[in-house]
Tab-separated table of C-alpha atoms in Angstrom:
chain	number	residue	atom	x	y	z
A	1	LEU	CA	141.794	44.322	156.466
A	2	ALA	CA	143.006	41.215	154.008
A	3	VAL	CA	142.858	41.603	150.471
A	4	VAL	CA	142.571	38.049	148.452
A	5	PRO	CA	143.495	38.243	144.661
A	6	ALA	CA	141.413	36.012	142.253
A	7	PRO	CA	143.146	32.692	141.551
A	8	GLY	CA	145.897	33.273	138.910
A	9	ALA	CA	145.883	36.849	139.221
A	10	PRO	CA	149.115	38.566	140.065
A	11	SER	CA	149.846	39.735	143.499
A	12	LYS	CA	149.664	43.538	144.146
A	13	SER	CA	150.245	45.533	146.964
A	14	GLN	CA	147.283	47.135	148.200
A	15	GLU	CA	147.126	50.614	150.596
A	16	ILE	CA	144.046	51.819	152.539
A	17	HIS	CA	144.309	55.375	153.979
A	18	VAL	CA	142.150	56.105	156.563
A	19	TRP	CA	141.610	59.809	157.666
A	20	PRO	CA	140.169	60.473	161.182
A	21	PRO	CA	137.200	62.826	161.194
A	22	SER	CA	138.148	66.377	161.434
A	23	ALA	CA	137.217	68.356	164.797
A	24	PRO	CA	134.471	70.792	164.403
A	25	SER	CA	135.656	74.503	165.056
A	26	ILE	CA	133.800	77.418	166.598
A	27	SER	CA	134.229	80.661	164.941
A	28	ALA	CA	134.164	82.897	168.550
A	29	SER	CA	135.405	82.139	171.770
A	30	SER	CA	132.624	84.461	173.161
A	31	GLY	CA	129.246	85.953	172.321
A	32	GLU	CA	127.138	88.344	173.840
A	33	TRP	CA	123.277	88.894	174.185
A	34	GLU	CA	120.938	91.397	175.847
A	35	THR	CA	117.218	91.294	177.370
A	36	PHE	CA	114.925	93.141	179.371
A	37	GLY	CA	112.766	92.019	182.289
A	38	THR	CA	111.813	88.532	182.081
A	39	ASN	CA	111.544	88.445	178.239
A	40	ARG	CA	113.040	85.352	176.692
A	41	VAL	CA	116.114	85.685	174.180
A	42	ARG	CA	116.786	83.084	171.640
A	43	LEU	CA	120.398	82.450	171.032
A	44	PRO	CA	121.314	81.282	167.412
A	45	LEU	CA	124.521	79.296	168.499
A	46	GLY	CA	124.491	77.310	165.337
A	47	GLN	CA	125.809	80.098	163.266
A	48	TYR	CA	129.385	79.705	165.092
A	49	LEU	CA	129.693	76.262	163.981
A	50	THR	CA	132.287	75.460	160.997
A	51	THR	CA	133.161	71.818	159.767
A	52	ALA	CA	136.197	71.153	157.762
A	53	ASP	CA	134.469	67.699	156.271
A	54	GLY	CA	131.020	68.852	156.204
A	55	ARG	CA	129.908	66.176	158.711
A	56	PRO	CA	127.236	67.060	161.263
A	57	ALA	CA	128.074	68.040	164.516
A	58	ASP	CA	126.014	67.944	167.946
A	59	MET	CA	126.003	71.001	170.195
A	60	GLU	CA	126.958	70.221	173.992
A	61	ILE	CA	126.033	72.724	176.534
A	62	VAL	CA	128.905	72.432	178.990
A	63	SER	CA	127.764	74.520	181.686
A	64	VAL	CA	124.485	75.947	182.407
A	65	PRO	CA	123.688	79.636	183.810
A	66	SER	CA	123.585	80.181	187.492
A	67	THR	CA	120.095	81.072	187.395
A	68	GLY	CA	117.137	81.436	185.073
A	69	LEU	CA	116.289	78.716	182.376
A	70	LEU	CA	117.806	77.299	179.320
A	71	THR	CA	115.668	75.521	177.028
A	72	ALA	CA	116.345	73.559	173.752
A	73	GLU	CA	114.199	74.319	170.997
A	74	ARG	CA	113.523	72.957	167.502
A	75	LEU	CA	111.837	75.086	164.330
A	76	GLU	CA	108.911	73.095	163.141
A	77	TRP	CA	106.252	73.672	160.245
A	78	THR	CA	102.952	74.384	162.317
A	79	SER	CA	99.485	73.444	161.106
A	80	THR	CA	98.983	77.188	160.498
A	81	SER	CA	101.365	76.947	157.589
A	82	SER	CA	104.285	78.869	159.225
A	83	PHE	CA	107.303	77.972	161.307
A	84	ALA	CA	107.634	78.053	165.033
A	85	TYR	CA	109.952	77.397	167.742
A	86	VAL	CA	108.914	74.191	169.666
A	87	ALA	CA	110.624	73.519	173.170
A	88	THR	CA	112.111	70.127	173.405
A	89	ALA	CA	113.751	70.163	176.812
A	90	ASN	CA	114.904	72.094	179.615
A	91	ILE	CA	118.617	72.143	180.157
A	92	THR	CA	119.074	71.813	183.816
A	93	ALA	CA	122.624	70.485	183.792
A	94	GLY	CA	125.955	70.794	182.071
A	95	ASN	CA	127.249	68.247	179.402
A	96	THR	CA	123.776	68.071	177.825
A	97	VAL	CA	124.256	66.981	174.105
A	98	LEU	CA	121.643	68.575	171.691
A	99	PRO	CA	121.687	66.610	168.295
A	100	PHE	CA	122.237	68.049	165.060
A	101	GLU	CA	118.748	67.267	163.660
A	102	ASP	CA	117.187	69.654	166.078
A	103	GLY	CA	119.149	72.722	164.734
A	104	HIS	CA	121.145	73.919	167.494
A	105	PHE	CA	118.470	76.357	168.843
A	106	VAL	CA	118.497	77.560	172.333
A	107	SER	CA	116.291	80.089	174.503
A	108	TYR	CA	117.015	81.662	177.886
A	109	ALA	CA	114.359	82.746	180.172
A	110	PRO	CA	115.650	85.276	182.761
A	111	PRO	CA	114.588	85.471	186.519
A	112	PRO	CA	112.999	89.152	187.175
A	113	VAL	CA	115.591	91.413	188.469
A	114	THR	CA	115.787	94.732	190.133
A	115	GLU	CA	119.288	95.516	188.828
A	116	PRO	CA	121.375	94.672	186.013
A	117	LEU	CA	122.548	91.038	185.978
A	118	THR	CA	124.904	89.144	183.693
A	119	VAL	CA	124.804	85.108	183.267
A	120	THR	CA	126.951	82.944	181.665
A	121	PHE	CA	127.279	79.294	180.213
A	122	SER	CA	129.777	77.659	177.685
A	123	VAL	CA	128.925	75.524	174.712
A	124	ARG	CA	131.161	73.590	172.138
A	125	PHE	CA	130.523	71.501	169.103
A	126	VAL	CA	131.335	67.502	169.022
A	127	SER	CA	131.715	65.334	166.223
A	128	ARG	CA	128.966	63.121	165.430
A	129	ALA	CA	131.636	60.422	163.965
A	130	ASN	CA	133.683	60.427	167.287
A	131	GLN	CA	132.792	62.564	170.332
A	132	LEU	CA	136.546	62.812	171.048
A	133	TYR	CA	136.647	65.303	168.488
A	134	ALA	CA	135.264	68.487	169.650
A	135	SER	CA	135.765	72.464	169.355
A	136	ALA	CA	136.865	74.706	171.741
A	137	PRO	CA	134.314	75.988	174.114
A	138	MET	CA	132.700	79.275	173.695
A	139	THR	CA	131.399	81.454	176.685
A	140	VAL	CA	127.807	82.928	176.194
A	141	SER	CA	127.202	85.916	178.010
A	142	ILE	CA	123.626	87.272	178.557
A	143	LYS	CA	122.668	90.785	180.366
A	144	VAL	CA	119.553	91.028	181.780
A	145	LEU	CA	118.351	94.638	182.428
A	146	PRO	CA	115.200	95.319	184.813
A	147	ILE	CA	112.330	97.337	183.669
A	148	ASP	CA	109.999	99.175	185.598
A	149	GLU	CA	106.914	96.779	186.582
A	150	VAL	CA	103.520	98.426	187.215
A	151	PRO	CA	102.770	98.831	190.802
A	152	THR	CA	99.764	96.686	192.001
A	153	VAL	CA	97.216	97.006	194.647
A	154	ARG	CA	94.964	94.492	195.974
A	155	ASP	CA	91.000	94.896	196.279
A	156	GLN	CA	89.849	94.568	200.201
A	157	VAL	CA	86.575	93.953	201.730
A	158	VAL	CA	86.570	95.461	205.356
A	159	GLU	CA	83.380	95.428	207.827
A	160	VAL	CA	82.644	98.003	210.365
A	161	THR	CA	79.653	98.297	212.922
A	162	GLU	CA	76.904	100.900	212.313
A	163	ASP	CA	77.513	103.970	214.222
A	164	SER	CA	81.024	102.783	215.238
A	165	VAL	CA	82.958	105.483	217.071
A	166	GLU	CA	86.297	103.623	216.970
A	167	GLY	CA	85.937	102.629	213.178
A	168	VAL	CA	88.323	100.046	211.749
A	169	ASP	CA	91.912	99.916	210.440
A	170	ILE	CA	92.602	99.216	206.929
A	171	GLU	CA	96.081	98.366	205.823
A	172	VAL	CA	96.734	99.512	202.082
A	173	LYS	CA	98.112	96.084	200.454
A	174	ALA	CA	100.253	97.937	197.478
A	175	PHE	CA	103.168	96.280	196.014
A	176	ASP	CA	106.003	97.151	193.761
A	177	PHE	CA	108.600	94.647	192.365
A	178	GLU	CA	111.090	96.994	192.193
A	179	LEU	CA	110.607	98.808	195.503
A	180	THR	CA	110.523	97.412	199.302
A	181	PHE	CA	109.859	100.673	200.937
A	182	GLY	CA	109.012	104.256	200.170
A	183	MET	CA	106.251	103.788	197.647
A	184	ASN	CA	103.046	106.369	197.641
A	185	VAL	CA	99.728	105.422	197.604
A	186	LEU	CA	97.268	107.724	196.075
A	187	LEU	CA	93.463	107.950	197.219
A	188	THR	CA	91.399	108.680	193.716
A	189	GLU	CA	88.236	108.473	195.599
A	190	LEU	CA	86.939	109.191	199.129
A	191	PRO	CA	83.740	107.123	200.270
A	192	LYS	CA	80.418	108.787	200.212
A	193	LYS	CA	79.406	108.398	203.729
A	194	GLY	CA	81.793	108.234	206.745
A	195	ASP	CA	85.310	109.790	206.951
A	196	LEU	CA	88.908	108.499	206.308
A	197	TYR	CA	91.748	109.529	208.774
A	198	LEU	CA	95.284	108.920	208.107
A	199	VAL	CA	97.140	106.825	210.862
A	200	GLN	CA	99.810	108.886	211.912
A	201	GLY	CA	103.002	108.020	213.983
A	202	SER	CA	102.654	106.972	217.898
A	203	GLY	CA	100.845	109.590	219.899
A	204	GLU	CA	99.785	111.786	216.990
A	205	PRO	CA	96.144	112.091	216.813
A	206	PRO	CA	94.725	110.786	213.258
A	207	MET	CA	94.261	113.261	210.253
A	208	LYS	CA	91.086	113.645	208.645
A	209	ILE	CA	91.715	113.222	204.539
A	210	GLU	CA	89.348	116.152	203.123
A	211	GLN	CA	89.826	115.507	199.566
A	212	PRO	CA	91.196	112.781	196.862
A	213	ALA	CA	95.262	112.905	196.586
A	214	ASN	CA	96.351	115.353	193.489
A	215	ILE	CA	98.587	113.315	191.275
A	216	TYR	CA	101.026	116.377	191.496
A	217	ASP	CA	100.865	116.513	195.459
A	218	ALA	CA	101.271	112.877	196.294
A	219	GLY	CA	101.244	111.651	199.940
A	220	ALA	CA	102.940	108.793	201.342
A	221	VAL	CA	99.454	107.061	202.547
A	222	LYS	CA	100.224	103.916	204.215
A	223	GLU	CA	97.685	103.010	206.899
A	224	LEU	CA	93.974	104.540	206.846
A	225	TYR	CA	91.620	105.042	209.721
A	226	VAL	CA	87.645	105.138	208.688
A	227	GLU	CA	85.135	106.689	211.032
A	228	LYS	CA	81.354	106.869	210.382
């Protein structure tokens, strides 16, 4: 930079001091959150940012979780006169930079789990003036706890010929996310006409079901046989 004095003015030395931008800092090396089932959890990561010179800093997702979905969000004023979180992008790769203007809001949606799961990813803050200036990374840990999902059973329609002697086999199609075997099925009502039989092990005759199941005496009913 050259400083040219006005004609006739005495020359004077000039000094120009240039300070490089200060790197943002992060107030913790790690943070932990917890959620249940597939409930989305919001991570207020912006609260960990500090800057010495007050300049804005962007947030960089250095690495992403190995499972589940990380989403960048922005807090917006809605037509209903209230604030709401609005998704701006799904974060599927590391080194993704989120601009300061969006407010550093991130949420995580876990996958369904049958046992506790802990996922991690890392973030850091980067100077807007010069991306060579960045904070140390912070490790974010999220513990996902399973919840007992309600079992489901599918409606079925089967056909059998009138006065059939052999009847028809019915496979009870029940499902429980937490179980792969050993689920009990309760028969709450018997048909008004015809009979139901429990198909037992190989070589054993079917056992006639005389009354609906008692919730205090549940039987492991897997397959049923009906005869008119």
